[in-house]
Each structure stands twice: as C-alpha cells, then as structure tokens.
Short mmCIF file of C-alpha atoms in Angstrom, two decimals:
data_model
loop_
_atom_site.label_atom_id
_atom_site.label_comp_id
_atom_site.label_asym_id
_atom_site.label_seq_id
_atom_site.Cartn_x
_atom_site.Cartn_y
_atom_site.Cartn_z
CA MET A 1 0.28 0.00 -0.05
CA ARG A 2 1.11 3.18 -0.88
CA ILE A 3 0.55 6.04 1.65
CA ALA A 4 1.08 9.39 1.37
CA LEU A 5 0.50 11.69 4.79
CA LEU A 6 0.46 15.19 4.20
CA THR A 7 1.34 18.02 6.93
CA TYR A 8 2.04 21.66 6.61
CA SER A 9 5.71 22.09 8.68
CA THR A 10 8.88 21.02 9.79
CA LYS A 11 8.35 22.54 12.72
CA PRO A 12 8.38 20.55 15.91
CA ARG A 13 4.74 21.04 16.54
CA GLY A 14 1.88 18.45 17.69
CA GLY A 15 0.25 17.61 14.35
CA VAL A 16 3.96 17.03 12.95
CA VAL A 17 4.53 15.10 15.89
CA HIS A 18 1.82 12.68 14.83
CA THR A 19 2.57 12.77 11.30
CA LEU A 20 6.26 11.30 11.89
CA ASN A 21 5.57 8.93 14.05
CA LEU A 22 2.12 7.86 12.27
CA ALA A 23 4.35 7.28 8.95
CA GLU A 24 7.63 5.46 11.05
CA ALA A 25 4.68 2.92 12.85
CA LEU A 26 3.35 2.73 9.44
CA ALA A 27 6.59 2.24 7.38
CA ARG A 28 7.34 -0.79 10.31
CA SER A 29 4.40 -2.69 9.32
CA GLY A 30 5.47 -2.89 5.69
CA ALA A 31 3.45 0.42 4.18
CA ASP A 32 5.39 2.38 1.41
CA VAL A 33 4.89 5.81 3.17
CA THR A 34 5.99 9.10 2.04
CA VAL A 35 5.68 12.34 4.16
CA TRP A 36 4.81 15.84 2.26
CA SER A 37 5.33 19.20 3.63
CA LEU A 38 6.23 22.20 3.30
CA ALA A 39 9.67 23.55 4.50
CA ARG A 40 9.37 26.71 5.92
CA GLY A 41 12.00 29.51 6.39
CA GLY A 42 15.01 27.51 4.63
CA ASP A 43 14.58 24.22 6.32
CA GLU A 44 15.81 21.03 4.93
CA ARG A 45 14.75 18.41 6.98
CA PHE A 46 12.44 18.18 10.27
CA PHE A 47 13.11 18.73 13.16
CA ARG A 48 14.32 15.28 14.22
CA GLU A 49 15.84 12.35 12.48
CA VAL A 50 13.18 10.31 10.50
CA ASP A 51 13.45 6.89 9.88
CA PRO A 52 15.07 6.14 6.44
CA ALA A 53 11.92 3.85 5.34
CA VAL A 54 9.93 6.93 5.06
CA GLU A 55 10.52 8.97 2.07
CA GLN A 56 10.32 12.72 2.44
CA ARG A 57 8.78 15.04 -0.09
CA LEU A 58 9.80 18.94 1.57
CA VAL A 59 8.20 21.27 -0.70
CA HIS A 60 10.68 24.65 -0.17
CA PHE A 61 8.25 27.84 0.45
CA ASP A 62 9.50 31.18 1.33
CA ASP A 63 9.10 33.48 3.79
CA VAL A 64 7.88 36.53 2.50
CA PRO A 65 8.45 40.04 5.19
CA GLY A 66 5.07 41.81 5.69
CA GLU A 67 3.38 38.75 4.24
CA THR A 68 -0.16 38.41 6.36
CA ILE A 69 -1.47 34.98 8.27
CA THR A 70 -4.10 34.97 6.05
CA GLU A 71 -1.83 35.66 3.12
CA ARG A 72 0.60 32.95 4.24
CA ILE A 73 -2.00 30.20 4.61
CA VAL A 74 -3.82 30.51 1.03
CA ARG A 75 -0.03 30.48 -0.40
CA SER A 76 1.03 27.56 1.91
CA ILE A 77 -2.44 25.48 0.34
CA ASP A 78 -1.33 26.90 -3.55
CA VAL A 79 2.12 26.01 -3.19
CA LEU A 80 1.48 22.75 -1.44
CA GLY A 81 -1.32 21.47 -3.83
CA SER A 82 0.89 22.81 -6.98
CA ALA A 83 3.73 20.16 -5.59
CA PHE A 84 1.36 17.10 -4.64
CA ASP A 85 0.62 14.54 -7.28
CA PRO A 86 -1.90 12.13 -5.62
CA SER A 87 -1.68 9.94 -8.48
CA ALA A 88 1.29 7.75 -7.23
CA TYR A 89 -0.74 6.96 -3.94
CA ASP A 90 -3.30 4.27 -2.90
CA ILE A 91 -4.03 6.15 0.29
CA VAL A 92 -3.34 9.96 0.61
CA HIS A 93 -4.28 11.49 4.70
CA ALA A 94 -4.03 15.19 5.41
CA GLN A 95 -2.78 15.78 8.97
CA ASP A 96 -3.92 19.26 9.04
CA CYS A 97 -6.43 22.33 7.74
CA ILE A 98 -3.63 23.33 4.81
CA SER A 99 -2.68 19.86 3.44
CA ALA A 100 -6.15 19.19 3.25
CA ASN A 101 -7.65 22.29 1.43
CA ALA A 102 -4.13 21.77 -0.82
CA ILE A 103 -4.73 17.85 -2.15
CA GLY A 104 -9.03 18.27 -1.93
CA THR A 105 -10.17 14.18 -2.15
CA CYS A 106 -8.19 12.87 0.92
CA ILE A 107 -8.77 11.22 4.35
CA ARG A 108 -8.36 13.96 7.40
CA THR A 109 -7.27 13.70 10.91
CA ILE A 110 -8.96 16.58 12.44
CA HIS A 111 -6.71 16.67 15.84
CA HIS A 112 -8.35 20.13 16.79
CA LEU A 113 -10.77 22.26 15.71
CA ASP A 114 -9.91 25.74 15.08
CA GLU A 115 -11.81 29.26 15.40
CA PHE A 116 -11.23 31.42 12.54
CA THR A 117 -12.69 35.25 11.89
CA THR A 118 -11.27 36.34 9.00
CA PRO A 119 -13.76 35.33 6.06
CA ILE A 120 -10.78 32.87 4.09
CA LEU A 121 -9.85 31.18 6.74
CA MET A 122 -13.03 30.25 7.96
CA GLU A 123 -14.21 28.81 4.64
CA CYS A 124 -10.74 27.09 4.29
CA HIS A 125 -11.20 25.16 8.04
CA GLU A 126 -14.79 24.43 6.83
CA LYS A 127 -13.46 22.87 3.73
CA ALA A 128 -11.41 21.20 5.12
CA VAL A 129 -13.74 19.18 7.71
CA VAL A 130 -16.68 18.83 5.00
CA ASN A 131 -14.58 18.05 1.40
CA PRO A 132 -12.71 15.02 2.81
CA TYR A 133 -14.27 11.88 1.60
CA ALA A 134 -13.35 10.21 5.02
CA ARG A 135 -12.27 11.38 8.69
CA ILE A 136 -10.63 10.27 11.78
CA CYS A 137 -10.16 12.11 15.34
CA VAL A 138 -7.74 11.31 18.27
CA SER A 139 -10.31 11.49 20.66
CA ARG A 140 -13.90 11.09 21.34
CA ALA A 141 -14.72 14.45 22.27
CA VAL A 142 -13.46 16.46 19.31
CA ALA A 143 -15.06 13.37 17.09
CA GLY A 144 -18.42 14.29 18.82
CA GLU A 145 -17.83 18.07 18.16
CA VAL A 146 -17.57 17.59 14.33
CA LEU A 147 -20.33 15.51 15.08
CA ASP A 148 -22.42 18.11 16.44
CA GLY A 149 -21.24 21.07 14.12
CA TRP A 150 -21.82 18.87 10.81
CA GLY A 151 -23.52 15.75 11.23
CA LEU A 152 -19.96 14.24 10.16
CA GLN A 153 -19.28 11.01 12.13
CA PRO A 154 -15.07 10.81 11.99
CA ALA A 155 -13.42 7.36 12.98
CA VAL A 156 -11.42 7.87 16.80
CA ILE A 157 -7.84 6.47 16.54
CA PRO A 158 -6.18 7.64 19.64
CA ASN A 159 -1.90 9.15 19.09
CA GLY A 160 0.46 6.78 20.25
CA VAL A 161 3.17 7.44 22.58
CA ASP A 162 6.88 6.97 22.39
CA HIS A 163 6.83 5.54 25.98
CA GLN A 164 10.65 4.17 26.20
CA ARG A 165 11.75 7.67 24.97
CA PHE A 166 10.58 9.21 27.88
CA ALA A 167 10.69 6.77 31.01
CA SER A 168 14.42 5.98 29.63
CA ALA A 169 14.84 9.86 30.87
CA ALA A 170 13.92 9.55 33.56
CA SER A 171 15.69 6.38 34.67
CA ASP A 172 18.56 5.85 36.90
CA SER A 173 21.11 5.65 33.71
CA ASP A 174 24.47 7.53 34.18
CA ASP A 175 22.91 9.01 30.82
CA ALA A 176 19.66 10.20 32.03
CA VAL A 177 20.68 11.45 35.55
CA SER A 178 23.50 13.68 34.06
CA ALA A 179 21.05 15.11 31.21
CA ARG A 180 18.85 15.55 34.68
CA ARG A 181 21.20 17.08 36.53
CA ARG A 182 22.16 19.51 33.94
CA TRP A 183 18.11 21.07 33.76
CA ARG A 184 17.95 21.45 37.24
CA GLU A 185 22.01 23.33 37.51
CA THR A 186 20.42 25.85 34.43
CA LEU A 187 17.06 26.14 36.51
CA GLY A 188 16.81 25.16 39.37
CA PRO A 189 13.36 23.33 40.28
CA TYR A 190 10.79 24.13 37.62
CA VAL A 191 7.20 24.14 36.48
CA LEU A 192 7.01 23.23 33.42
CA ALA A 193 4.49 23.94 30.05
CA VAL A 194 5.84 22.46 26.55
CA GLY A 195 4.00 24.35 23.54
CA GLY A 196 4.85 27.90 23.37
CA ILE A 197 3.14 30.98 24.45
CA GLU A 198 0.00 31.39 22.76
CA PRO A 199 -4.23 31.50 23.52
CA ARG A 200 -4.67 27.83 22.96
CA LYS A 201 -2.08 26.72 25.71
CA GLY A 202 -3.67 29.02 28.46
CA SER A 203 0.06 30.45 29.11
CA ILE A 204 -1.44 33.59 30.87
CA ASP A 205 -3.17 31.82 33.02
CA LEU A 206 -0.36 29.55 34.20
CA LEU A 207 1.46 32.81 34.34
CA GLU A 208 -1.18 34.21 36.86
CA ALA A 209 -1.02 30.65 38.84
CA PHE A 210 1.95 30.78 39.43
CA ALA A 211 2.60 34.24 40.93
CA ARG A 212 0.17 33.13 43.55
CA MET A 213 2.59 30.11 44.38
CA ARG A 214 5.79 32.21 44.96
CA ALA A 215 4.84 33.10 48.80
CA GLU A 216 4.77 29.27 49.37
CA ALA A 217 7.45 28.01 46.82
CA PRO A 218 9.86 30.66 46.08
CA GLU A 219 11.93 28.56 44.83
CA LEU A 220 10.71 27.39 42.00
CA SER A 221 11.03 28.27 38.18
CA LEU A 222 8.30 28.80 35.48
CA VAL A 223 9.84 27.26 32.18
CA PHE A 224 8.02 27.76 28.69
CA ALA A 225 9.45 25.37 26.40
CA GLY A 226 8.57 25.08 22.55
CA GLY A 227 6.86 27.91 20.31
CA GLU A 228 6.70 27.40 16.83
CA THR A 229 3.58 28.11 15.49
CA LEU A 230 2.17 29.33 12.05
CA PHE A 231 0.28 31.64 13.35
CA ASP A 232 0.43 35.37 14.14
CA TYR A 233 0.59 35.58 18.49
CA ARG A 234 2.30 38.97 19.29
CA GLU A 235 -0.99 40.31 20.51
CA TYR A 236 -0.85 37.78 23.24
CA ARG A 237 2.56 37.76 23.27
CA ALA A 238 2.36 41.49 24.45
CA GLU A 239 -0.28 41.02 27.24
CA PHE A 240 1.78 38.39 28.46
CA ASP A 241 4.59 40.11 28.65
CA ARG A 242 2.58 43.05 30.44
CA ARG A 243 1.13 40.84 32.99
CA ARG A 244 4.56 39.28 33.20
CA ASP A 245 6.04 42.96 34.17
CA ALA A 246 2.77 43.67 36.49
CA LEU A 247 3.42 40.73 38.61
CA GLY A 248 6.77 40.75 39.03
CA ILE A 249 7.69 37.10 37.53
CA GLY A 250 10.70 36.55 35.49
CA PRO A 251 9.84 33.34 33.44
CA VAL A 252 12.22 31.21 31.18
CA ILE A 253 11.44 31.25 27.48
CA LEU A 254 13.18 28.43 26.39
CA GLY A 255 11.88 28.46 22.88
CA PRO A 256 12.39 25.90 20.50
CA VAL A 257 14.28 22.88 22.40
CA ALA A 258 16.18 20.08 20.35
CA ASP A 259 14.46 16.75 20.41
CA ASP A 260 17.00 15.12 21.95
CA ASP A 261 17.54 17.28 25.02
CA LEU A 262 12.93 17.41 25.24
CA PRO A 263 12.42 14.31 26.88
CA SER A 264 15.39 15.29 29.90
CA LEU A 265 14.17 18.60 29.96
CA VAL A 266 10.19 17.08 30.77
CA ALA A 267 11.74 14.75 33.17
CA ALA A 268 13.77 17.11 35.16
CA CYS A 269 10.85 19.58 35.95
CA ASP A 270 8.64 19.12 39.66
CA VAL A 271 5.55 19.45 37.76
CA PHE A 272 3.91 19.34 34.49
CA ALA A 273 1.51 22.15 33.59
CA PHE A 274 -0.86 21.56 31.04
CA PRO A 275 -3.59 24.77 31.21
CA SER A 276 -4.62 24.40 27.14
CA THR A 277 -7.89 25.45 26.62
CA LYS A 278 -8.63 23.78 24.05
CA GLU A 279 -7.24 19.85 22.75
CA GLY A 280 -7.57 17.13 20.30
CA PHE A 281 -5.37 14.64 22.94
CA GLY A 282 -3.08 16.24 24.62
CA LEU A 283 0.25 14.51 23.71
CA ALA A 284 3.06 16.74 25.60
CA ALA A 285 1.04 15.71 28.49
CA MET A 286 1.01 12.16 27.79
CA GLU A 287 4.78 12.41 27.45
CA ALA A 288 5.39 13.77 30.83
CA LEU A 289 3.49 10.78 32.50
CA ALA A 290 5.94 8.93 30.33
CA ALA A 291 8.75 10.50 32.15
CA GLY A 292 7.08 9.76 35.82
CA ARG A 293 6.02 13.58 36.67
CA PRO A 294 2.92 14.09 37.80
CA VAL A 295 0.42 16.74 34.87
CA VAL A 296 -1.89 19.59 36.13
CA ALA A 297 -4.17 19.61 33.38
CA ARG A 298 -7.61 21.87 32.40
CA GLU A 299 -10.46 20.84 33.63
CA LEU A 300 -11.92 19.46 30.28
CA PRO A 301 -13.86 17.24 28.97
CA ILE A 302 -11.64 16.01 26.16
CA LEU A 303 -8.82 14.99 28.65
CA ARG A 304 -10.73 13.73 31.18
CA GLU A 305 -11.83 11.65 28.40
CA VAL A 306 -7.78 10.70 27.49
CA PHE A 307 -6.02 10.65 30.80
CA GLY A 308 -8.66 9.88 33.65
CA ASP A 309 -7.71 9.53 37.05
CA SER A 310 -3.84 9.98 36.15
CA VAL A 311 -3.58 13.60 36.16
CA THR A 312 -5.06 16.61 38.20
CA TYR A 313 -7.38 18.95 37.20
CA ALA A 314 -7.98 22.90 37.93
CA ASP A 315 -10.10 25.22 35.80
CA ASP A 316 -8.61 29.09 37.28
CA ALA A 317 -5.22 30.49 37.87
CA GLU A 318 -6.64 30.13 41.93
CA SER A 319 -7.30 26.35 41.32
CA LEU A 320 -3.98 26.08 38.94
CA ALA A 321 -1.88 27.26 41.71
CA ARG A 322 -3.08 25.23 44.50
CA ALA A 323 -2.95 21.92 42.15
CA LEU A 324 0.96 22.85 41.40
CA LEU A 325 1.59 23.03 44.47
CA ALA A 326 -0.13 20.15 45.99
CA ALA A 327 1.34 17.87 43.05
CA ARG A 328 5.09 18.22 44.08
CA ALA A 329 4.33 15.81 46.76
CA PRO A 330 4.94 11.96 46.12
CA ASP A 331 1.66 10.58 44.58
CA GLU A 332 3.02 7.31 43.54
CA ALA A 333 -0.19 5.29 42.89
CA ARG A 334 -1.07 8.24 40.71
CA ARG A 335 2.70 7.87 38.88
CA VAL A 336 1.95 4.07 37.86
CA ARG A 337 -1.53 4.93 36.57
CA GLY A 338 0.04 7.52 34.55
CA SER A 339 2.96 5.18 33.36
CA ALA A 340 0.77 2.43 32.54
CA LEU A 341 -1.64 4.68 30.48
CA SER A 342 1.39 6.32 28.47
CA ARG A 343 2.52 2.51 27.77
CA SER A 344 -0.23 0.97 26.77
CA LEU A 345 -0.68 3.96 23.79
CA THR A 346 1.50 2.65 21.00
CA TRP A 347 2.35 3.83 17.35
CA ASP A 348 2.38 0.57 16.51
CA ALA A 349 -1.35 -0.18 17.50
CA ALA A 350 -2.48 3.26 15.93
CA ALA A 351 -0.78 1.93 12.69
CA ARG A 352 -2.39 -0.80 12.72
CA ALA A 353 -5.66 1.07 13.35
CA HIS A 354 -5.05 2.84 10.21
CA LEU A 355 -4.31 -0.11 7.64
CA ASP A 356 -7.60 -0.75 8.87
CA PHE A 357 -9.07 1.75 8.26
CA TYR A 358 -7.13 2.57 4.88
CA ALA A 359 -8.38 -0.92 3.70
CA ARG A 360 -12.10 0.45 4.50
CA HIS A 361 -11.50 3.55 3.05
CA PRO A 362 -9.72 3.43 -0.45
CA TYR A 363 -8.85 6.57 -2.50
CA PRO A 364 -12.06 6.75 -4.72
CA ARG A 365 -10.17 6.97 -8.01
#
C-alpha cells in the first residue's frame, strides 16, 4: 500500500510529531509511506531525524516579509497543492487544514477544531472538515464536536506515545541522571509547560497561577519550552509580557528545544503544567506521564476522556496554583497509573488501526 501523509510544517508542532511517528510505525508494518510537507524558512529537514524507511518530500516555501497570516495560509495551500500528485498513492491522508485544502480528495485527521474570524480562513476551515471523503479524530470528544457541528461521524484512533524514550530519560542510568542534572543546575526546581506562549495553551493563566505560588514555593521557576507556530500571536505575547511585568515574574522562555534534549527537560521538572484551553489529545502531557512526572491539566472533557485519574485538574488560575503546589508531593499510585496509561498507547497500535481504516476507505479514483 502506497500511503502519502501530508503536514504543513517541518517544525515540532503536535500534528507534525503525530505525522512522523505514524509514518514510521506504518513503515514498520510494511507500508510504503511518503511524508509531504512545506519546508518553511529555509528548512532542509524535519526537526528530528526520520526513519530512512519513510520517504520525505519537502516543498520549498519562502518567507515573505510583511505577509499576513491569511495570505501565508492561502499561499501555503497553493504551493503544496501545486507540488503534490495524488496519482502515485493508494491513500492520501492530510493531517491539518492546510494540507486538506491543498489536495482536496483525501482522508483527514482532525486533531482539534480551530476558530477563525477571517472569512477566507473560515472557508478554509469549513472545507477541510467537509470535503475529505473520510475523517479520523484522535479523541471521542473532538469526534463529538464534528458530529454536533456538521453531522459527520469520524473514526476515533488515539495517538501513540513513545513511552520508552521519555521513561528512559527518567531512569537511573548515568546518562539520564546527568542530563537531568544539567537542567536542574541551569533552571533549579521548575514547573514546565511545553507548546510555547499562545492563547490555546493557556499561557497567561499559568503565569497568573505561578504568581500565586511564589509565597509558598519561592525556589520554583516557571519554564516555557517550544513555540514554533504558523500563526501570529504577537498581541497575546504582548499581553503576556505586560502581565509578567505587572506581576514581577521572570519566567524562563526556552523557545524551541532540540528534540534530543526534550525528554530530559520533561523528566527533570517538578510538575508538568498543561493548562490548554483547547486540545485534541494532549500528547505533550502524555509524554510527561511516560517520564513519571505529575501533570496538572485544564478541566476539559477531552482531557478527562484521555487522562482519566492519571492527572489532576484545575479550571482557573487559583485552582491551577493550588494543584501545581499539591502535585509536588509524591503520589506513587497516580504515577503508576500515568505510566501504565502512556505505555498502553503505542504508535504501532495506531498504525494497525490506520491500516484497517485505509482498507475500509480506499482512495476514490
């Protein structure tokens, strides 16, 4: 089976991480897999090494100074669509709104539903839900949103998790201990959020929560990692900076972290904060559970579905602060539940479910 998986970027965003891990698992199963992506900003490769069994087709995409987000998305669709030829594949599977619009007839994974106000982007979002001939969601909650909004019934195939990669970073091996020690020597004890500073990640709520924690835990630092995104969050970042200054907080903003360094960064944190206001699954938090770290998540139905009682929940800055402080106390039963959950979700199982789905939904010629 010749499969094309399409994603919009080579940067370390959740959908891209999903695409690469799924592609490698499909290749291990014997499928012929090609990943297509736009190579933005001069990128010549993905943010991490990819199994050579997966073919890569990266489409050059120049940055254009002064281009609006709408203009950039429309150009992304045009450039990817012009480069891609579906005739070479038995399955064409788009992983996001841009690639779904670029190629038209496809299977689409809807990781989460976005909200746009610009008419052109609203139309793109609508087409990316309606036009695909078959749909997959990574959680029942998102599938329910699609059913409620459009009367469509996607299949549900959960994400996998590279459990061993993050569990190894939390192990007692000399290399793992040394890597964690380097982070602690640089950052001290810290609360970690992965995903950058943006509205969907609840970054300002976390800032407000951290301000409430200082009296009880002055030794803690607040660390943000990640942040590669297509969208323009300058206004949100400016508000974040204003609140930071008003609260007198100096969070550590690491920006994108090398893929090889991410597991030890996660494994070395005191608590992993996941105050997202919208998610499709929560892969970063699942990786933290694999590393044995306590996770405090936003009180959302989708996160309750995915994580159950393996994490604690909060719904505002005050409760988030209390939960983050409480989570520093060891809870062996919760740690064991989290480890078991993350171990149970494998990319090989996700690949088998996708192959079954592909067999039932062949590409309409």
